[in-house]
mmCIF file of C-alpha atoms and ligand atoms in Angstrom:
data_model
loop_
_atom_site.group_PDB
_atom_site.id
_atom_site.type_symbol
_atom_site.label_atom_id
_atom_site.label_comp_id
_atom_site.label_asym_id
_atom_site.label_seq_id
_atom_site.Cartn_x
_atom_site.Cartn_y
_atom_site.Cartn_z
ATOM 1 C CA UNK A 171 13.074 -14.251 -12.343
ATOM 2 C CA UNK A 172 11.280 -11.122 -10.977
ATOM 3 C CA UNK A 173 10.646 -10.414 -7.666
ATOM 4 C CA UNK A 174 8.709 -7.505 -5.977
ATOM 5 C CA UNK A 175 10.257 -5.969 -3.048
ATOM 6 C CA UNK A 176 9.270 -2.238 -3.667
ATOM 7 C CA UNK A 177 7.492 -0.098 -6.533
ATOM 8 C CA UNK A 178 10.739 1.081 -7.546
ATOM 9 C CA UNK A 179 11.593 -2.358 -9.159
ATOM 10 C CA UNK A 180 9.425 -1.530 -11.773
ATOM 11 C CA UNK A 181 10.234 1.341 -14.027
ATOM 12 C CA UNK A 182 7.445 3.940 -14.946
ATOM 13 C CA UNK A 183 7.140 2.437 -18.144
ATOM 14 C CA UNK A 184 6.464 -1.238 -17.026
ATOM 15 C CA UNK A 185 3.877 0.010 -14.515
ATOM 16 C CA UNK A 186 1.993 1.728 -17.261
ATOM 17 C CA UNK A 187 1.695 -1.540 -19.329
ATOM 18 C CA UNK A 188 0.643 -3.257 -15.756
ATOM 19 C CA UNK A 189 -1.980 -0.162 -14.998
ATOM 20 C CA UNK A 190 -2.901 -1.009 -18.553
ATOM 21 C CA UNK A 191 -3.397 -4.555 -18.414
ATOM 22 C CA UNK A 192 -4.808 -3.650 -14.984
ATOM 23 C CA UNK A 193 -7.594 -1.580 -16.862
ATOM 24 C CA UNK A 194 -7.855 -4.053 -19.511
ATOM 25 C CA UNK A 195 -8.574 -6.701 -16.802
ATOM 26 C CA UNK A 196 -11.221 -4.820 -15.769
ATOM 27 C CA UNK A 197 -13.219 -4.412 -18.810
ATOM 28 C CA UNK A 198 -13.085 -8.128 -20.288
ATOM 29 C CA UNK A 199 -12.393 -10.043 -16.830
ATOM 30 C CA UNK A 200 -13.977 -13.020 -19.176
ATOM 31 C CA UNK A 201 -10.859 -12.802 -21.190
ATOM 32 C CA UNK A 202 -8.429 -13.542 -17.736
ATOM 33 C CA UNK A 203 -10.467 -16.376 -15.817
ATOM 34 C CA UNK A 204 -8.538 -19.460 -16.680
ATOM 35 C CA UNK A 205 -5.072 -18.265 -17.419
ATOM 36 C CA UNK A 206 -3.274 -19.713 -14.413
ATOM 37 C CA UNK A 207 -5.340 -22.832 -14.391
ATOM 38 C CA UNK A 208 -3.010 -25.145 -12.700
ATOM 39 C CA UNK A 209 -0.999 -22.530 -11.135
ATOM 40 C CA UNK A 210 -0.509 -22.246 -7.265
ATOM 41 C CA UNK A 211 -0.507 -18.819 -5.116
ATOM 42 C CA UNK A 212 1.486 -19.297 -1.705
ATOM 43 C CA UNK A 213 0.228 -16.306 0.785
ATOM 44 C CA UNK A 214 2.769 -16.237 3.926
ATOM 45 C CA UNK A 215 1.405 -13.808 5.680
ATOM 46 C CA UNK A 216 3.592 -13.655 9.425
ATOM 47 C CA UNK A 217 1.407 -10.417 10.400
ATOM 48 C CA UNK A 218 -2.061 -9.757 10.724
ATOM 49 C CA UNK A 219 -4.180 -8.634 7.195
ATOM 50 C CA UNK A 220 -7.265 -8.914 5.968
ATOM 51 C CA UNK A 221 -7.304 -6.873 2.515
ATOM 52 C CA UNK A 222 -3.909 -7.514 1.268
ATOM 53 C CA UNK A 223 -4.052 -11.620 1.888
ATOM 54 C CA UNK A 224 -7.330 -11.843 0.746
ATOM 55 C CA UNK A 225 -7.057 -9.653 -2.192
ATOM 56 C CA UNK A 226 -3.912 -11.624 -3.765
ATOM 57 C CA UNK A 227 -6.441 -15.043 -3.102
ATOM 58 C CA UNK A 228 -9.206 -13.407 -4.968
ATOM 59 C CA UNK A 229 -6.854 -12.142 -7.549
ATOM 60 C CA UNK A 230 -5.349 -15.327 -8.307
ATOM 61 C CA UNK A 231 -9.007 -16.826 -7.985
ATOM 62 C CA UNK A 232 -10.236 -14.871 -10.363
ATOM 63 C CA UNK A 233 -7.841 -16.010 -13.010
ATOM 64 C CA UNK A 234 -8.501 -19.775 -12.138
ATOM 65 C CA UNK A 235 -5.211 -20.630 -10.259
ATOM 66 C CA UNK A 236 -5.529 -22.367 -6.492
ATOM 67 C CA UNK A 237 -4.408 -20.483 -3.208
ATOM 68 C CA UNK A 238 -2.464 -21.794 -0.517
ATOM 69 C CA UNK A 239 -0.808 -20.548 2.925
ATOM 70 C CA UNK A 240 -0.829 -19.274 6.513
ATOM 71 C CA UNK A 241 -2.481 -16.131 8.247
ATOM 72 C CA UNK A 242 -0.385 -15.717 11.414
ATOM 73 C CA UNK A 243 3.196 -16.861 12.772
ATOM 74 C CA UNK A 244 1.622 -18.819 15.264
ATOM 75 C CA UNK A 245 0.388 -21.212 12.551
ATOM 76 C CA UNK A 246 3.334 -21.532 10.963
ATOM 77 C CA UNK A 247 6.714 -23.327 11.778
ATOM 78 C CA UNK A 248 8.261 -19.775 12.346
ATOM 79 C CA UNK A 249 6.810 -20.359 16.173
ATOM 80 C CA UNK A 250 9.227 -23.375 16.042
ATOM 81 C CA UNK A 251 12.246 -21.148 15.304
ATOM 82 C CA UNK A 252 12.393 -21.820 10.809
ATOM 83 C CA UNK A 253 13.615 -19.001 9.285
ATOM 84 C CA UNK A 254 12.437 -17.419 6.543
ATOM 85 C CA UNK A 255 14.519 -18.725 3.966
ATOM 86 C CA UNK A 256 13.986 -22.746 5.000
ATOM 87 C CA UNK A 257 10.251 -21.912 4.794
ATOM 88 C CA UNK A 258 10.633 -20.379 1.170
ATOM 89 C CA UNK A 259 12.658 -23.094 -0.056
ATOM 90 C CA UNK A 260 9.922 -25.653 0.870
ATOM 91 C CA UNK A 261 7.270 -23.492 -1.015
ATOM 92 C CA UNK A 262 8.849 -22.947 -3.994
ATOM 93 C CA UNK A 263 8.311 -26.766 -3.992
ATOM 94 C CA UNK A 264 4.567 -26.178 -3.319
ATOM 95 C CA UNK A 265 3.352 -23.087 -5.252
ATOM 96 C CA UNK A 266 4.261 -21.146 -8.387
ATOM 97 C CA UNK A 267 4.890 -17.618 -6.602
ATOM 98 C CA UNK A 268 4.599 -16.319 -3.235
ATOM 99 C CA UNK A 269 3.538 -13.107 -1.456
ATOM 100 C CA UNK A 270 4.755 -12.558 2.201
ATOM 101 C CA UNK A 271 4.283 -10.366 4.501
ATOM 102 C CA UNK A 272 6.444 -10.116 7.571
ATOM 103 C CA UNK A 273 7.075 -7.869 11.008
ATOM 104 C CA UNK A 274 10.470 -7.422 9.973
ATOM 105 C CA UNK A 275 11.994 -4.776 7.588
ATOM 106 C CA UNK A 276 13.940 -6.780 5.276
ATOM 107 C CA UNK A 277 12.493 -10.563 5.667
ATOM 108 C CA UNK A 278 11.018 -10.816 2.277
ATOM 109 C CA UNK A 279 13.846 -10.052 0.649
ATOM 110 C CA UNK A 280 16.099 -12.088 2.167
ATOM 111 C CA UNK A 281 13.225 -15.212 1.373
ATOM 112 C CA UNK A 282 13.722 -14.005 -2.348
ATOM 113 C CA UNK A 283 17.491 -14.457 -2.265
ATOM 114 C CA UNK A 284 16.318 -17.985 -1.437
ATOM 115 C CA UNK A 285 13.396 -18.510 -3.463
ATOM 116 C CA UNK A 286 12.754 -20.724 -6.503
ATOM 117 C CA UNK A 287 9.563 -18.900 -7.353
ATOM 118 C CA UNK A 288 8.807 -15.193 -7.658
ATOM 119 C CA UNK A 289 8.250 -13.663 -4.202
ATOM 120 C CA UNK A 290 6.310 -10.211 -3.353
ATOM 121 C CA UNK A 291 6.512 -8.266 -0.394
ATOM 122 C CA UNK A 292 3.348 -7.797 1.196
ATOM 123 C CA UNK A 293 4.585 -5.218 3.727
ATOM 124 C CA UNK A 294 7.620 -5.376 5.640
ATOM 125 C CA UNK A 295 7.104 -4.021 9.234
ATOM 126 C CA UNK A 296 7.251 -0.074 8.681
ATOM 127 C CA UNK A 297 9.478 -0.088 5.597
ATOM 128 C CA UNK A 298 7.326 -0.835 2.102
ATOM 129 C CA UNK A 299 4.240 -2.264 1.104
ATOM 130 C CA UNK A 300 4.769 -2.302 -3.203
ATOM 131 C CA UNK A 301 0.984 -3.981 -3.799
ATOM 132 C CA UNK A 302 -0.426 -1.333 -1.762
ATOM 133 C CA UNK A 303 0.891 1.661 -3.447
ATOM 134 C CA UNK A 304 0.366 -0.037 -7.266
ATOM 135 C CA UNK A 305 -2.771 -0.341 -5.810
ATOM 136 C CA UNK A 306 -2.685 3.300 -4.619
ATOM 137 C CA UNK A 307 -1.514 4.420 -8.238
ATOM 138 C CA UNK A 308 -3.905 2.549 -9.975
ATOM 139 C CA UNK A 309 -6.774 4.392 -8.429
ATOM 140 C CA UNK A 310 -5.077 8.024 -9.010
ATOM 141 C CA UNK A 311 -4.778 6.748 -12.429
ATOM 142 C CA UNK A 312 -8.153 5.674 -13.119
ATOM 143 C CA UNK A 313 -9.974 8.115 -10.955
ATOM 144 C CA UNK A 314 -7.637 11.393 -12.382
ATOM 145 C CA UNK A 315 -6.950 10.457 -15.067
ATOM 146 C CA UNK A 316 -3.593 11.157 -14.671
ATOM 147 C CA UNK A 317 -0.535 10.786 -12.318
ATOM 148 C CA UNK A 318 1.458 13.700 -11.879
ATOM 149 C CA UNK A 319 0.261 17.209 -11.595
ATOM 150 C CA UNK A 320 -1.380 17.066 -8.554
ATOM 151 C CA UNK A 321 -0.850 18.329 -4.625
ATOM 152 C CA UNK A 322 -1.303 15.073 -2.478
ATOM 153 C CA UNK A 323 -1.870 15.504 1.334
ATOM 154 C CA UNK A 324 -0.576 12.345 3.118
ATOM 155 C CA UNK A 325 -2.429 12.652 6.945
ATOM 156 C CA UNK A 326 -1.555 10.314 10.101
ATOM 157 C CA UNK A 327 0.977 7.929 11.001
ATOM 158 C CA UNK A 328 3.796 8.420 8.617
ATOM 159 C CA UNK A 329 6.278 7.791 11.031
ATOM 160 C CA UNK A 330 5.467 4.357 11.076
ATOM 161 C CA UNK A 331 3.125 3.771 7.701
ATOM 162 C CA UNK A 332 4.967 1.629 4.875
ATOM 163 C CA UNK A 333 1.988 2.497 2.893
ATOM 164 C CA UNK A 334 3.081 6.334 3.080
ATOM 165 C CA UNK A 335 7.065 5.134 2.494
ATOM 166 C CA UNK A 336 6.079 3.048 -0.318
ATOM 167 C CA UNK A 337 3.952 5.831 -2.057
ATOM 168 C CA UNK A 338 6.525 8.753 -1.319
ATOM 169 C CA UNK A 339 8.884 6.784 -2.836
ATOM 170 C CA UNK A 340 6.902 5.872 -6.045
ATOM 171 C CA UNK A 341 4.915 9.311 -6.442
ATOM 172 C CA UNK A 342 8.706 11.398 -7.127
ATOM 173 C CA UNK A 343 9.071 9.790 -10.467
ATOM 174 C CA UNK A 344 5.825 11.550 -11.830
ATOM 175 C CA UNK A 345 6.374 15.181 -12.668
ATOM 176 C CA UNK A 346 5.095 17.790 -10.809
ATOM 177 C CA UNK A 347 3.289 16.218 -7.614
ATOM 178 C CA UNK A 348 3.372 18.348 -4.325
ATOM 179 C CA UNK A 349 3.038 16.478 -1.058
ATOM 180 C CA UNK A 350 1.506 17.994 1.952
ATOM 181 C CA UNK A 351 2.775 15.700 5.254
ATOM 182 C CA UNK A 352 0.592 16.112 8.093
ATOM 183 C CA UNK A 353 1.006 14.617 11.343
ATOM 184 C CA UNK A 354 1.118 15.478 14.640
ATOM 185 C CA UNK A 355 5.472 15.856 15.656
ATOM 186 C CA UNK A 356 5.837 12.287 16.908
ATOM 187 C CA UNK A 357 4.691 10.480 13.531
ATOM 188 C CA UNK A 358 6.654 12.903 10.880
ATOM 189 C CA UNK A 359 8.113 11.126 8.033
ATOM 190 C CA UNK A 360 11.715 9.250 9.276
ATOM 191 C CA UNK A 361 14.174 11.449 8.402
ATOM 192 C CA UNK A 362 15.760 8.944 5.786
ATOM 193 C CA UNK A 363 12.446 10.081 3.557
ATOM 194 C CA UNK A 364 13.029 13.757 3.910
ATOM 195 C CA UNK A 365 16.781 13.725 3.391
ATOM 196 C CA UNK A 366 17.519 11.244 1.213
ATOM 197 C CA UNK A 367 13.840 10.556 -1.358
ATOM 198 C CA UNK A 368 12.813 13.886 -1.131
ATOM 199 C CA UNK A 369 15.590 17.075 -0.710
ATOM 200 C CA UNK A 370 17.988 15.322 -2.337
ATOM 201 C CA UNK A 371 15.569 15.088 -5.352
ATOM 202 C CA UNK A 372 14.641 18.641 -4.796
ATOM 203 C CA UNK A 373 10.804 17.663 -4.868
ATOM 204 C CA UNK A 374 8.547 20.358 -2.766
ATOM 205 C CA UNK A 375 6.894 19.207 -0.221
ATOM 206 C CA UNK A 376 5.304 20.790 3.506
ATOM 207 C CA UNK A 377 4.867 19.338 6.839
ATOM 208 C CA UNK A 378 1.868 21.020 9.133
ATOM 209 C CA UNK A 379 0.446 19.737 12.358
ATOM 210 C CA UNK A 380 -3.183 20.648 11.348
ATOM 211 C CA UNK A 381 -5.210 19.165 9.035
ATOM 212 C CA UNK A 382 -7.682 21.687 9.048
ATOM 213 C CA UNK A 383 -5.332 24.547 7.630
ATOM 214 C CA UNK A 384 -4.108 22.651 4.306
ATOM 215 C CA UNK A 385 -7.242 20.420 3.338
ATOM 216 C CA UNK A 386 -8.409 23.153 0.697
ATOM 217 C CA UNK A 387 -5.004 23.006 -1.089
ATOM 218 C CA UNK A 388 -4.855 19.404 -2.065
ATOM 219 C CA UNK A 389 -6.252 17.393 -5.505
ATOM 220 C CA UNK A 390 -5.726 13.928 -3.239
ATOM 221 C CA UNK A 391 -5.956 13.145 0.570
ATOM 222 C CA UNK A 392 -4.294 10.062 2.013
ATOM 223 C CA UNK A 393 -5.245 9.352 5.446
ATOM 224 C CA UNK A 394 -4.097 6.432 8.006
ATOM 225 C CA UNK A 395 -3.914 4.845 10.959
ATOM 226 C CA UNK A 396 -1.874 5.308 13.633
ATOM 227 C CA UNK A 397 0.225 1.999 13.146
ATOM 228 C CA UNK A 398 -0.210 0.587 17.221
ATOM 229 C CA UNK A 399 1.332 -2.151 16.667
ATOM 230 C CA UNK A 400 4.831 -0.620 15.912
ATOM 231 C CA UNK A 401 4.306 1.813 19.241
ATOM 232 C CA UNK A 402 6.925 1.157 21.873
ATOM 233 C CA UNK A 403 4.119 1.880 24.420
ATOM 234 C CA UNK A 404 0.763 2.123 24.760
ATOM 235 C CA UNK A 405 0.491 5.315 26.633
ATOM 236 C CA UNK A 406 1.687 7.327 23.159
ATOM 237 C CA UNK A 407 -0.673 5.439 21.384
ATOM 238 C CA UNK A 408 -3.526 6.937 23.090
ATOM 239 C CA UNK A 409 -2.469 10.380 23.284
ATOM 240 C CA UNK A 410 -1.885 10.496 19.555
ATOM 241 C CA UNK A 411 -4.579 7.679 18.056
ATOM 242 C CA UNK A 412 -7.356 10.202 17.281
ATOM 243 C CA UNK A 413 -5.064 13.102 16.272
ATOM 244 C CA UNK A 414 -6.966 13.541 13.018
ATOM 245 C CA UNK A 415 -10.738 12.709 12.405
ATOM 246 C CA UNK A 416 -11.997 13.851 8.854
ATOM 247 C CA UNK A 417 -15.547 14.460 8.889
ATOM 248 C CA UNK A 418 -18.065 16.241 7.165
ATOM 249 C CA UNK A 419 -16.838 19.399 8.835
ATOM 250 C CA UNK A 420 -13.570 19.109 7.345
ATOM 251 C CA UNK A 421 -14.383 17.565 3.644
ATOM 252 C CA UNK A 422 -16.562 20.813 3.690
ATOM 253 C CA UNK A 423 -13.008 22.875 2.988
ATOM 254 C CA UNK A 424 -11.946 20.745 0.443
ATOM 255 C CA UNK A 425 -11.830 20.725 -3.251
ATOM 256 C CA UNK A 426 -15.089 19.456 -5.190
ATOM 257 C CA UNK A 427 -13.205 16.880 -7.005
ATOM 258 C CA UNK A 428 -10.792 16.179 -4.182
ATOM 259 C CA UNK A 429 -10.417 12.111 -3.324
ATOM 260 C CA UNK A 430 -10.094 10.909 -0.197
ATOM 261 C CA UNK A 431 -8.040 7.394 0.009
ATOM 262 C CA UNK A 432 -6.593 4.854 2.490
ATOM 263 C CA UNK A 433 -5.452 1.759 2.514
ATOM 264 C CA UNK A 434 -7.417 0.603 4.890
ATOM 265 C CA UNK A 435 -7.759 -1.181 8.173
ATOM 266 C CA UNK A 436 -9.869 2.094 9.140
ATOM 267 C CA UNK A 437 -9.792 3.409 12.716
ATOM 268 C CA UNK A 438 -11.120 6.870 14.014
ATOM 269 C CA UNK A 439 -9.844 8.791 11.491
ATOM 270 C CA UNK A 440 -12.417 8.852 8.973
ATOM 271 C CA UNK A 441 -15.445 9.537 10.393
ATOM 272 C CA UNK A 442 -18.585 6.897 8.907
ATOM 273 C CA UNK A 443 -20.089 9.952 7.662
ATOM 274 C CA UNK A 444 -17.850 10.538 5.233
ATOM 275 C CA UNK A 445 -18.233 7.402 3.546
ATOM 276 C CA UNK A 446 -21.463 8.318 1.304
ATOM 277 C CA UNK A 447 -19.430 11.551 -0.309
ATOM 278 C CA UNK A 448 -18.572 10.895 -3.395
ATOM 279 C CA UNK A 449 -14.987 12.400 -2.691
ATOM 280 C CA UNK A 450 -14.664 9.163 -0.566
ATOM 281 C CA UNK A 451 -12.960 6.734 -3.200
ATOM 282 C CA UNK A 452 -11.281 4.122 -0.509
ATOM 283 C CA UNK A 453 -14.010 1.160 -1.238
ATOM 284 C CA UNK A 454 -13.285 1.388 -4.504
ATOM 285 C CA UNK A 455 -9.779 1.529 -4.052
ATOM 286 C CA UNK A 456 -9.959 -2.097 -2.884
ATOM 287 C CA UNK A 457 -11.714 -3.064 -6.253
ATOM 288 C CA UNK A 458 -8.800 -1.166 -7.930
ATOM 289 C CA UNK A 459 -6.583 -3.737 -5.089
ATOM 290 C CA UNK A 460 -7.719 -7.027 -6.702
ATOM 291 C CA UNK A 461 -7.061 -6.190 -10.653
ATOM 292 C CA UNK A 462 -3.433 -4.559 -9.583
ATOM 293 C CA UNK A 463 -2.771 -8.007 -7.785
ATOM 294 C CA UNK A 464 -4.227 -10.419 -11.132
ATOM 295 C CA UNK A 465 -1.907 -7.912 -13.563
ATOM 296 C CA UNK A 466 1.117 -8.372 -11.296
ATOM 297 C CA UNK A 467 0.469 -12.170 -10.464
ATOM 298 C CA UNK A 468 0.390 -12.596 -14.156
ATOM 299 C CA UNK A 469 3.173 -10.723 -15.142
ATOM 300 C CA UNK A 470 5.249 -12.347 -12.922
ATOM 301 C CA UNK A 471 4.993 -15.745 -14.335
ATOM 302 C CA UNK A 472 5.307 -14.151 -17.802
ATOM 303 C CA UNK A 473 1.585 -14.839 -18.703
ATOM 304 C CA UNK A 474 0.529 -11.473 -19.982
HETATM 305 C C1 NCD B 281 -1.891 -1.356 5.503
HETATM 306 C C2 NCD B 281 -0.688 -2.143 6.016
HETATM 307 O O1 NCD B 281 -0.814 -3.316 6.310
HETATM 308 O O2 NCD B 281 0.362 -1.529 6.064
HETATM 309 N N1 NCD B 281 -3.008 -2.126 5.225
HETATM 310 C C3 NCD B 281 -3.120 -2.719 4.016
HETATM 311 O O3 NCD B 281 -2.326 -3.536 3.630
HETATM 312 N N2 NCD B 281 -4.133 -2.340 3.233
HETATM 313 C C4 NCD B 281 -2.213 -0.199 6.344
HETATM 314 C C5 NCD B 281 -2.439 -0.413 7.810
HETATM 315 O O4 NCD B 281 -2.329 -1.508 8.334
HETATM 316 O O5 NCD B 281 -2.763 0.598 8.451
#
């Protein structure tokens, strides 16, 4: 049995047949709607989300299977003291697969060493967040046409971001890609990133403070929140949560065909403005969200 604890579980190869089935979902979404009639979707969400929880509902929806779950710790037995892996043993007795998300690194996976049923990680405090970035590859794919062969900016928090973590780490297996870090000094990527996933796989990358001086250089722009919720104190938080504001000003210095992405809860740091430029691609990068989420759910119980 599969689980999904990071994008690196998958090789390249099996997340071109999922970007393909992805695609092919799509185009014939007729063709999907009743294949996991009968089949049960668990959503253990121990952490605030709107996009990711609801997205794996409407993706499991959408191919006729029921939903079940909890939205907060509070609701859950966790505020009784269970642990993790008590709670995943009664699910697997309740659903067919489950996707959790959790404040702390690690808890997912030790549910899956637990788990009857097939268990994704739907972010793990500031470690990874695997539906996110298929999601995030999924739209490079089907709005470049290609993945590799491009200079990606990655702007914000990604000191704290699993998004950012989760897409470094996938985005060095495609040939050629350039990344661009910008972030003000407190939020530059942890050091086990720059060490370990990226000089000691000799892939290029920059780190710059303004966003302003390396816009006109990139193909792709990935910008995100300042993650306030992992801040020891609030006092940072304020200093640094409107660092970076694109707006109209800025896109102006950027690429014609450049795309603009995040994962979205949005902030300050896309400015409302921006959202009618066609550059702007992070509405439809939810779209992208829910057919990512129906091509995993239904590889994972080997219905594809
Ligand atoms: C992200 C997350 O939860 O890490 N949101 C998401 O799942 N789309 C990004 C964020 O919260 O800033």
């Amino acid at each position: 049995m599969k689980h999904v604890m990071s994008p690196l579980d998958f090789t390249t190869e099996e997340l071109d047949k999922l970007f393909d089935l992805a695609g092919d979902i799509e185009r014939h979404p007729d063709k999907y709607a009743h294949i996991c009639d009968g089949k049960k979707l668990a959503t253990c969400f121990y952490e605030p989300s709107t996009r990711t929880r609801l997205s794996f509902e409407a993706a499991m929806m959408n191919l006729g299977g029921k939903v079940l779950g909890f939205s907060d710790a509070a609701s859950s037995s966790a505020s009784k003291g269970e642990s993790v892996s008590d709670t995943i043993r009664m699910i697997s007795c309740y659903a067919d697969i489950c996707a959790m998300r959790h404040p702390k690194e690690g808890a997912p996976m030790v549910a899956s060493t637990k788990s009857r049923i097939p268990v994704i990680n739907a972010g793990d405090g500031g470690h990874q967040h695997p539906t996110q970035t298929l999601t995030d590859l999924l739209t490079i794919r089907s709005l470049k046409g290609r993945l590799g062969s491009f200079t990606i900016g990655l702007c914000g928090d990604l000191k704290f971001g699993r998004t950012v973590h989760s897409l470094i780490n996938a985005l060095i297996r495609y040939s050629n890609v350039k990344f661009v870090f910008i972030s003000p000094v407190e939020l530059k990527i942890p050091d086990y990133i720059r060490e370990d996933v990226l000089r000691k796989n000799n892939i290029p990358f920059q780190e710059v403070i303004r966003l302003e001086d390396s816009i006109a250089d990139l193909d792709l722009l990935y910008m995100t929140r300042v993650q306030r919720e992992r801040f020891f104190n609030e006092e940072d938080y304020v200093r640094l949560k409107d660092f970076y504001i694109l707006d109209k000003e800025k896109m102006s210095l950027a690429r014609p065909d450049m795309l603009v992405l995040h994962p979205l809860p949005r902030v300050n740091e896309i400015s409302v403005e921006v959202d009618d430029d066609p550059r702007a691609v992070y509405f439809k990068q939810v779209q992208y969200g829910v057919y990512v989420r129906m091509a995993l759910i239904l590889t994972l119980l080997e219905l594809a």
